Structure formats: structure tokens, C-alpha cells
Amino acid sequence: MKTRAAVLYKMEHPTPYAESQPLVVEEVELAGPGPGEVLVEIAGAGLCHSDLSVIDGSRPRVMPMVLGHEASGIVREVGPGVHDLAPGDHVVFSFVPVCGRCLPCATGRPALCENGARANIAGTLLDGSRHFRNAAGQELHHHLGVSAFSQFTVAAQESLVKIDPTVPLEIAALFGCAVMTGVGAVMNTARVEPGAGVAVFGLGGVGLSAVLGAQAAGAYPIVAVDILEAKLTLARELGATHTVNAAREDPVAAVKELTGGGAPYAFESVGNEQVLIQAYQATRRGGTTVTIGLPHPSRQFAVPAVSLVAEERTVKGSYMGSAVPRRDIPRFIALYQAGRLPVDRLLTRTIRLEEINPAFDALARGEAVRQVIRFE
Ligand SMILES: [Zn+2]
Ligand SMILES: [Zn+2]
């Protein structure tokens, strides 16, 4: 079948993207679902910093690629062997397909699924297949098994989680990356307990989701750190009890003062190793620093090694919020429906696929938290 998709042919385009047009919106050919695969009509596709990191080359991926990894949609067709999904079902995508058979999956850590990681690095679905071709017949890679910047996509059933159909689909999309990653970092990776202090460095979609997660977990105080006043204002509306503008004051000293000597938990969602060091320094003795952002592979992170021992500090990586997608996406959606995770506040605007390049400029400039593509 034919579908309209935004294709990235090469990385490291100059900004502004409204002029350099890194994403080419064109009609491409999509081969239907094979065994264990599902054809999904995308309903909402969020623009995430991780897409931006592929476009600017700081998170290199195999090219060319149909980007987009945070999405919701409606099942239109299922391949042989798909028994628990049917046409009409509403789904959210997990950007790591969960094979269910490898050791990380078997030990409850599917965000680290080995078969999923292998497919994601190769730019294929879980079984190694690729389904997109451009008009010239060139094969296009899948982005994290999702490729949501396309009106239709094919995904492995292991990439899909069925959701309550009453959830608005442009909101449901956010659970696939921002919410699963940010709330998961608080609830799964750190396991923040009620009354514990939290500092969140960087207030994009993931960082603001961590603020929401901290609020839902009963953390106090919740200190939000960023360099943009508009983000700090939004963080206060979402439950941050204090905010620090790191462009105006030393965030380490400010967080230490606000948390009575250092935060028990600090989260870094910028993907910058200097900010990660600040987050580490802002924790108290015995504190835990959770790193969520994705720095360029060449970057190193240096802290005094003795502080890990003599001060019992912990640094934890959190990929996809250490989530179990089939457990956590419905669980976080239930919290949203109960009014305890107002993730709809993260949605800045909905856009059309053709607006994708300038929309990435807005994301890069920090003017938008989440912009979601709606296909009509
Ligand atoms: Zn993302
Ligand atoms: Zn696995």
C-alpha cells in the first residue's frame, strides 16, 4: 500500500530546519504485515528530542529512515500468528520491542531487551524485516520499530500495547516515550518514596514527566531546574514546589539549599554530561542520581570516585523508564484518567505532517514541550 511519510535521508542538517528541510515528506510504499506483525494507522505521533538527536547526528542511526518513535494508533490489519490484537484496537507503541524470551526480558527488564536492541540498531522490525520503500525502490529503515512519522506503519506485535479506547489518541501518544521514560525513571528506576526530595534537571517532555511522576509519588520538595522561564512556570503548574533558573544562579547551591543539604534523588534529562555532574553534586550523601538524557556516544562523565564509596552515592541509568511496557503504559494511563498524572498539559499543539521541519525548530528552541502530528 501507499502511505505518506517523513523520511530522513542524512543526518547533521544545518538549522533552521524550516530552511534545510531534513525530513522529506513523500509518498512511500509500505509492505503489509508478515507473521507476528501488525498494520497500524497512526493517530498521534509526538516530536521528541531523541528524533532531533538523530536529525542533528548526536544519536547516529542507519540512514535513510522513517523517523518517529512516540505514537498511538489504531490497528487496521494483523498478520498470521497475532492473536491478542484485532482491527480497531487502540495501541501505544513501545520504542523497544519486548521479545519476552531473552535474559533481560526473562528477568523483568524488557527495556534492555537484547533482540529489541539488535533490531533497533539495525533499523528493522524484530524479525529483521523492513517494510518501507521510497518511489525509487530504495529500502528505508524503521525507527526503533515504530516509524510513526507515517500515516500507516507496520510494527512487530511486541512493539504494541493495547490501551483503553476512551483515551484521546493525541494524549495516548505521549505515554509511548515522554511519560513512560520520565514517570518510569521516578517510579521504576529510582523508586522515589513519599516525602523524599527530588530535583529534576532539564524540563523537556521527559523532565516534565519526571516532575509529574514525582508529584504522583508524593515526593517533597520537587525542585525543577532549567534555563527557560516558560518551562519553569509550567513545571510549577505541574507540581514542582520550587524552581531554579540555572542561567541566573548556581543550580547545585540552589538545590542544596532548597533540599536541606542535597536532594535524595536527582534526575538528569538533558543528555549533557556537565548537567549530569551538576545533578550528581546536587544530591546529598547517600543520594541517587538518575540519568535519563542521551549524551553523544563520545562524551565521558567524571565524578570523584571516592564519593561513590565514602558517601554511598549511586548513579543509575534509566532507559525507557526501566519500564515494563505492558504493565506501565496501562498503569500510567489509569493515573492520568484518575487526574493524578495530567500529561495532557505536556501537549503544546497538534500539527500536520507537512509542518514537521519547522516544528523541530520549535522543539530545538525550547518553544514547545510536545507537538503531536495528527493525520487526517
Ligand atoms: Zn522519545
Ligand atoms: Zn527480550
Short mmCIF file of C-alpha atoms and ligand atoms in Angstrom, two decimals:
data_model
loop_
_atom_site.label_atom_id
_atom_site.label_comp_id
_atom_site.label_asym_id
_atom_site.label_seq_id
_atom_site.Cartn_x
_atom_site.Cartn_y
_atom_site.Cartn_z
CA MET A 1 0.00 0.00 0.00
CA LYS A 2 0.96 3.65 -0.28
CA THR A 3 1.44 5.93 2.71
CA ARG A 4 2.67 9.47 3.35
CA ALA A 5 5.84 9.54 5.45
CA ALA A 6 8.59 11.89 6.64
CA VAL A 7 11.94 10.38 5.60
CA LEU A 8 15.37 11.38 6.91
CA TYR A 9 17.99 10.68 4.20
CA LYS A 10 21.01 12.10 6.01
CA MET A 11 21.92 13.47 9.44
CA GLU A 12 23.61 16.73 10.50
CA HIS A 13 21.50 19.20 8.55
CA PRO A 14 22.08 22.87 9.45
CA THR A 15 19.43 24.77 11.38
CA PRO A 16 16.88 26.21 10.92
CA TYR A 17 15.22 23.06 9.67
CA ALA A 18 12.43 25.13 8.11
CA GLU A 19 15.08 26.01 5.50
CA SER A 20 17.31 22.92 5.34
CA GLN A 21 14.26 20.57 5.31
CA PRO A 22 15.97 17.44 6.74
CA LEU A 23 12.70 15.48 6.69
CA VAL A 24 11.28 14.80 3.25
CA VAL A 25 7.52 14.27 3.28
CA GLU A 26 6.73 11.93 0.40
CA GLU A 27 4.57 9.03 -0.66
CA VAL A 28 6.28 5.70 0.06
CA GLU A 29 5.38 2.05 -0.39
CA LEU A 30 4.57 0.02 2.73
CA ALA A 31 4.59 -3.79 2.59
CA GLY A 32 1.83 -5.35 4.69
CA PRO A 33 2.29 -7.21 7.97
CA GLY A 34 4.14 -10.53 7.99
CA PRO A 35 3.82 -13.20 10.70
CA GLY A 36 3.57 -11.62 14.15
CA GLU A 37 3.25 -8.12 12.66
CA VAL A 38 0.54 -5.50 12.67
CA LEU A 39 -0.51 -2.70 10.32
CA VAL A 40 -1.31 0.40 12.37
CA GLU A 41 -2.83 3.68 11.25
CA ILE A 42 -1.02 6.32 13.25
CA ALA A 43 -3.35 8.64 15.17
CA GLY A 44 -0.85 10.74 17.12
CA ALA A 45 2.93 10.96 16.70
CA GLY A 46 4.94 13.07 19.15
CA LEU A 47 8.08 15.01 18.24
CA CYS A 48 10.75 14.02 20.78
CA HIS A 49 14.28 15.23 21.45
CA SER A 50 15.54 11.76 20.52
CA ASP A 51 14.24 12.33 16.98
CA LEU A 52 16.05 15.66 17.00
CA SER A 53 19.22 13.88 18.13
CA VAL A 54 19.05 11.65 15.05
CA ILE A 55 18.46 14.66 12.79
CA ASP A 56 21.42 16.59 14.24
CA GLY A 57 23.64 13.49 14.32
CA SER A 58 24.21 13.30 18.08
CA ARG A 59 22.35 9.97 18.20
CA PRO A 60 23.53 8.36 14.96
CA ARG A 61 21.21 5.88 13.23
CA VAL A 62 21.35 3.94 9.99
CA MET A 63 20.03 6.02 7.08
CA PRO A 64 17.65 6.55 5.35
CA MET A 65 14.96 6.20 7.99
CA VAL A 66 11.28 6.92 8.60
CA LEU A 67 11.59 8.68 11.96
CA GLY A 68 9.19 8.91 14.90
CA HIS A 69 9.04 6.68 17.98
CA GLU A 70 6.36 8.15 20.31
CA ALA A 71 2.94 7.25 19.00
CA SER A 72 -0.56 5.93 19.28
CA GLY A 73 -2.68 4.39 16.57
CA ILE A 74 -5.46 2.08 15.53
CA VAL A 75 -4.85 -1.50 14.38
CA ARG A 76 -6.02 -1.94 10.78
CA GLU A 77 -4.72 -5.43 9.91
CA VAL A 78 -2.92 -8.23 11.71
CA GLY A 79 -0.51 -10.76 10.25
CA PRO A 80 -0.58 -14.53 10.85
CA GLY A 81 0.02 -15.52 14.45
CA VAL A 82 -1.26 -12.29 16.02
CA HIS A 83 -3.94 -13.36 18.49
CA ASP A 84 -4.26 -10.64 21.12
CA LEU A 85 -4.73 -7.66 18.79
CA ALA A 86 -7.53 -7.14 16.28
CA PRO A 87 -8.52 -4.45 13.77
CA GLY A 88 -9.99 -1.46 15.59
CA ASP A 89 -7.89 -1.88 18.74
CA HIS A 90 -6.21 1.28 20.04
CA VAL A 91 -2.50 0.88 20.74
CA VAL A 92 0.51 2.77 22.09
CA PHE A 93 3.96 1.88 20.73
CA SER A 94 6.85 0.77 22.91
CA PHE A 95 10.08 2.02 21.30
CA VAL A 96 11.85 -1.12 22.46
CA PRO A 97 10.11 -4.24 21.15
CA VAL A 98 9.87 -6.69 24.03
CA CYS A 99 10.80 -10.16 22.74
CA GLY A 100 9.87 -11.84 26.03
CA ARG A 101 12.49 -14.56 25.60
CA CYS A 102 15.95 -13.02 26.17
CA LEU A 103 17.56 -12.85 29.61
CA PRO A 104 16.70 -9.16 30.32
CA CYS A 105 13.06 -9.85 29.34
CA ALA A 106 13.01 -13.01 31.46
CA THR A 107 14.38 -11.11 34.45
CA GLY A 108 11.86 -8.28 34.29
CA ARG A 109 13.98 -5.70 32.49
CA PRO A 110 12.46 -5.58 28.99
CA ALA A 111 13.73 -2.03 28.36
CA LEU A 112 17.08 -3.79 27.88
CA CYS A 113 15.66 -6.48 25.55
CA GLU A 114 18.62 -7.83 23.58
CA ASN A 115 16.67 -8.81 20.48
CA GLY A 116 14.85 -5.48 20.57
CA ALA A 117 18.12 -3.55 20.85
CA ARG A 118 19.62 -5.52 17.97
CA ALA A 119 16.64 -4.74 15.72
CA ASN A 120 16.58 -1.08 16.77
CA ILE A 121 20.27 -0.61 15.97
CA ALA A 122 19.79 -2.31 12.60
CA GLY A 123 16.74 -0.15 11.83
CA THR A 124 14.49 -3.16 11.30
CA LEU A 125 11.49 -4.78 12.93
CA LEU A 126 12.12 -7.53 15.48
CA ASP A 127 12.45 -10.27 12.84
CA GLY A 128 14.91 -8.23 10.76
CA SER A 129 12.37 -7.18 8.13
CA ARG A 130 11.93 -3.73 6.58
CA HIS A 131 8.64 -2.64 5.10
CA PHE A 132 9.16 0.85 3.64
CA ARG A 133 10.48 1.70 0.16
CA ASN A 134 10.60 5.09 -1.49
CA ALA A 135 9.39 5.80 -5.03
CA ALA A 136 12.84 4.92 -6.41
CA GLY A 137 12.64 1.50 -4.75
CA GLN A 138 15.20 2.29 -2.04
CA GLU A 139 14.59 0.49 1.26
CA LEU A 140 14.00 2.77 4.25
CA HIS A 141 14.85 1.84 7.82
CA HIS A 142 12.45 1.70 10.76
CA HIS A 143 12.99 3.99 13.72
CA LEU A 144 13.01 1.94 16.94
CA GLY A 145 10.44 -0.43 15.46
CA VAL A 146 7.87 2.38 15.30
CA SER A 147 8.40 4.86 12.40
CA ALA A 148 5.47 6.97 13.45
CA PHE A 149 6.00 9.89 11.07
CA SER A 150 3.94 7.99 8.53
CA GLN A 151 0.19 7.75 8.23
CA PHE A 152 0.47 3.94 8.24
CA THR A 153 3.22 1.79 9.66
CA VAL A 154 3.92 -1.89 10.28
CA ALA A 155 5.22 -2.98 13.67
CA ALA A 156 6.02 -6.21 15.46
CA GLN A 157 3.26 -7.17 17.89
CA GLU A 158 5.98 -6.98 20.57
CA SER A 159 6.14 -3.19 19.94
CA LEU A 160 2.46 -2.63 20.74
CA VAL A 161 0.43 -2.24 23.91
CA LYS A 162 -3.37 -2.24 23.71
CA ILE A 163 -4.98 0.66 25.57
CA ASP A 164 -8.37 1.85 26.76
CA PRO A 165 -10.09 3.23 23.61
CA THR A 166 -11.65 6.12 25.53
CA VAL A 167 -8.25 7.85 25.95
CA PRO A 168 -7.81 10.66 23.38
CA LEU A 169 -5.23 9.34 20.93
CA GLU A 170 -3.18 12.54 20.73
CA ILE A 171 -2.70 12.25 24.51
CA ALA A 172 -2.16 8.48 24.42
CA ALA A 173 0.85 9.00 22.13
CA LEU A 174 2.76 10.76 24.92
CA PHE A 175 2.75 7.61 27.04
CA GLY A 176 4.97 5.88 24.48
CA CYS A 177 8.09 7.92 25.23
CA ALA A 178 7.85 11.06 27.39
CA VAL A 179 5.61 9.60 30.08
CA MET A 180 6.97 6.05 30.12
CA THR A 181 10.52 7.44 30.30
CA GLY A 182 10.02 10.29 32.79
CA VAL A 183 7.45 8.77 35.12
CA GLY A 184 9.17 5.40 34.85
CA ALA A 185 12.50 6.92 35.91
CA VAL A 186 10.86 8.14 39.13
CA MET A 187 8.68 5.12 39.89
CA ASN A 188 10.72 2.23 38.46
CA THR A 189 14.38 3.27 38.33
CA ALA A 190 14.59 5.42 41.47
CA ARG A 191 11.52 4.13 43.32
CA VAL A 192 11.09 7.53 44.96
CA GLU A 193 9.29 7.22 48.30
CA PRO A 194 6.69 9.68 49.65
CA GLY A 195 8.29 12.69 51.33
CA ALA A 196 11.64 12.27 49.58
CA GLY A 197 13.13 15.32 47.91
CA VAL A 198 13.58 15.30 44.14
CA ALA A 199 15.48 17.59 41.78
CA VAL A 200 14.81 17.42 38.03
CA PHE A 201 17.40 18.96 35.71
CA GLY A 202 16.04 19.75 32.23
CA LEU A 203 12.34 20.29 31.54
CA GLY A 204 11.57 18.84 28.15
CA GLY A 205 8.77 16.30 27.75
CA VAL A 206 10.70 13.69 29.72
CA GLY A 207 11.86 16.03 32.51
CA LEU A 208 8.37 17.45 32.97
CA SER A 209 7.03 13.90 33.05
CA ALA A 210 9.52 13.21 35.84
CA VAL A 211 8.06 16.21 37.70
CA LEU A 212 4.58 14.72 37.21
CA GLY A 213 5.84 11.33 38.39
CA ALA A 214 7.46 12.86 41.47
CA GLN A 215 4.21 14.62 42.31
CA ALA A 216 2.22 11.40 41.86
CA ALA A 217 4.75 9.54 44.03
CA GLY A 218 4.32 12.05 46.86
CA ALA A 219 7.83 13.48 46.68
CA TYR A 220 8.62 16.71 48.56
CA PRO A 221 10.18 19.09 47.80
CA ILE A 222 10.21 18.85 44.00
CA VAL A 223 12.81 21.22 42.58
CA ALA A 224 12.72 21.80 38.81
CA VAL A 225 15.81 23.22 37.06
CA ASP A 226 16.00 24.70 33.58
CA ILE A 227 17.28 27.82 31.81
CA LEU A 228 13.94 28.84 30.25
CA GLU A 229 11.44 30.76 32.40
CA ALA A 230 8.43 29.37 30.48
CA LYS A 231 9.48 25.80 31.30
CA LEU A 232 9.89 26.68 34.97
CA THR A 233 6.41 28.22 35.05
CA LEU A 234 4.92 25.08 33.50
CA ALA A 235 6.86 22.91 35.99
CA ARG A 236 5.30 24.82 38.90
CA GLU A 237 1.85 24.25 37.38
CA LEU A 238 2.62 20.53 37.12
CA GLY A 239 3.65 20.11 40.74
CA ALA A 240 7.19 21.45 41.16
CA THR A 241 7.32 23.10 44.60
CA HIS A 242 10.41 25.15 43.75
CA THR A 243 12.16 26.18 40.54
CA VAL A 244 15.73 27.19 39.77
CA ASN A 245 16.80 29.13 36.69
CA ALA A 246 20.28 27.72 36.02
CA ALA A 247 21.05 30.64 33.70
CA ARG A 248 20.77 33.04 36.65
CA GLU A 249 22.02 31.10 39.67
CA ASP A 250 24.20 28.13 40.53
CA PRO A 251 21.77 25.21 40.38
CA VAL A 252 23.88 23.00 42.66
CA ALA A 253 23.90 25.52 45.51
CA ALA A 254 20.23 26.33 44.98
CA VAL A 255 19.08 22.69 45.03
CA LYS A 256 21.20 22.01 48.12
CA GLU A 257 19.65 24.92 49.94
CA LEU A 258 16.08 24.04 48.94
CA THR A 259 16.50 20.39 49.95
CA GLY A 260 18.26 20.99 53.25
CA GLY A 261 21.72 19.90 52.15
CA GLY A 262 21.14 18.00 48.92
CA ALA A 263 18.37 16.06 47.17
CA PRO A 264 17.92 12.35 47.94
CA TYR A 265 17.12 11.93 44.23
CA ALA A 266 18.29 13.94 41.23
CA PHE A 267 17.24 13.31 37.63
CA GLU A 268 19.15 14.50 34.57
CA SER A 269 17.13 14.62 31.36
CA VAL A 270 19.20 16.95 29.20
CA GLY A 271 21.68 14.44 27.81
CA ASN A 272 24.62 16.66 28.75
CA GLU A 273 27.42 15.27 30.93
CA GLN A 274 28.07 18.68 32.54
CA VAL A 275 24.44 18.82 33.69
CA LEU A 276 24.79 15.23 34.88
CA ILE A 277 27.73 16.29 37.06
CA GLN A 278 25.62 19.15 38.46
CA ALA A 279 22.79 16.72 39.24
CA TYR A 280 25.26 14.42 40.99
CA GLN A 281 26.69 17.30 43.03
CA ALA A 282 23.18 18.41 44.00
CA THR A 283 22.39 15.10 45.72
CA ARG A 284 23.03 14.56 49.40
CA ARG A 285 25.29 11.91 50.91
CA GLY A 286 23.67 8.58 50.14
CA GLY A 287 21.76 10.19 47.29
CA THR A 288 20.83 8.68 43.95
CA THR A 289 21.40 10.36 40.59
CA VAL A 290 19.28 9.00 37.75
CA THR A 291 20.42 9.81 34.23
CA ILE A 292 17.72 9.77 31.55
CA GLY A 293 19.17 12.00 28.81
CA LEU A 294 21.19 10.58 25.94
CA PRO A 295 24.59 12.29 25.51
CA HIS A 296 26.65 11.83 22.35
CA PRO A 297 28.47 8.45 22.50
CA SER A 298 31.87 10.19 22.71
CA ARG A 299 31.06 12.05 25.96
CA GLN A 300 32.56 10.93 29.31
CA PHE A 301 31.27 11.51 32.82
CA ALA A 302 33.76 12.21 35.65
CA VAL A 303 33.00 12.44 39.37
CA PRO A 304 35.26 11.89 42.40
CA ALA A 305 35.39 8.08 42.58
CA VAL A 306 35.77 8.07 46.34
CA SER A 307 32.40 9.80 46.75
CA LEU A 308 30.65 6.68 45.47
CA VAL A 309 32.14 4.74 48.40
CA ALA A 310 32.65 7.16 51.27
CA GLU A 311 29.35 8.96 50.63
CA GLU A 312 27.43 5.94 49.33
CA ARG A 313 26.29 7.80 46.25
CA THR A 314 24.57 5.96 43.42
CA VAL A 315 24.35 6.77 39.73
CA LYS A 316 21.66 4.87 37.83
CA GLY A 317 20.95 4.87 34.13
CA SER A 318 17.30 4.76 33.14
CA TYR A 319 16.38 3.62 29.64
CA MET A 320 12.70 3.88 28.70
CA GLY A 321 12.00 4.46 32.38
CA SER A 322 13.14 0.91 33.24
CA ALA A 323 9.60 0.19 32.12
CA VAL A 324 7.67 -3.00 31.52
CA PRO A 325 5.50 -1.50 28.77
CA ARG A 326 2.53 -3.85 29.16
CA ARG A 327 2.44 -3.13 32.87
CA ASP A 328 3.36 0.55 32.89
CA ILE A 329 1.53 2.08 29.92
CA PRO A 330 -1.91 0.96 31.21
CA ARG A 331 -0.86 1.84 34.79
CA PHE A 332 0.24 5.37 33.89
CA ILE A 333 -2.86 5.84 31.71
CA ALA A 334 -5.00 4.86 34.71
CA LEU A 335 -3.23 7.52 36.81
CA TYR A 336 -3.90 10.06 34.04
CA GLN A 337 -7.58 9.10 33.96
CA ALA A 338 -7.74 9.49 37.74
CA GLY A 339 -6.35 13.02 37.45
CA ARG A 340 -3.06 12.14 39.14
CA LEU A 341 -0.83 12.44 36.04
CA PRO A 342 -2.12 15.41 34.00
CA VAL A 343 0.04 14.59 30.97
CA ASP A 344 -2.34 16.45 28.67
CA ARG A 345 -0.60 19.58 29.98
CA LEU A 346 2.53 18.49 28.08
CA LEU A 347 0.78 18.78 24.72
CA THR A 348 1.70 22.17 23.27
CA ARG A 349 -0.14 21.78 19.96
CA THR A 350 -1.13 19.32 17.28
CA ILE A 351 0.36 19.76 13.81
CA ARG A 352 0.14 18.28 10.30
CA LEU A 353 2.89 16.05 8.89
CA GLU A 354 3.86 18.80 6.42
CA GLU A 355 4.72 21.12 9.33
CA ILE A 356 7.30 18.72 10.76
CA ASN A 357 10.51 20.60 9.89
CA PRO A 358 9.63 23.98 11.45
CA ALA A 359 8.08 22.07 14.36
CA PHE A 360 11.51 20.55 15.08
CA ASP A 361 12.93 24.09 15.12
CA ALA A 362 10.36 24.97 17.80
CA LEU A 363 11.38 21.88 19.80
CA ALA A 364 15.09 22.70 19.47
CA ARG A 365 14.50 26.26 20.67
CA GLY A 366 12.52 25.05 23.68
CA GLU A 367 9.34 26.74 22.48
CA ALA A 368 7.31 23.54 22.62
CA VAL A 369 7.14 20.62 25.03
CA ARG A 370 5.20 18.15 22.91
CA GLN A 371 3.88 18.69 19.43
CA VAL A 372 1.84 15.78 18.14
CA ILE A 373 1.22 15.07 14.46
CA ARG A 374 -2.39 14.25 13.66
CA PHE A 375 -3.14 12.51 10.39
CA GLU A 376 -6.47 13.35 8.83
ZN ZN B 1 11.46 9.94 22.77
ZN ZN B 2 13.93 -9.60 25.05
#
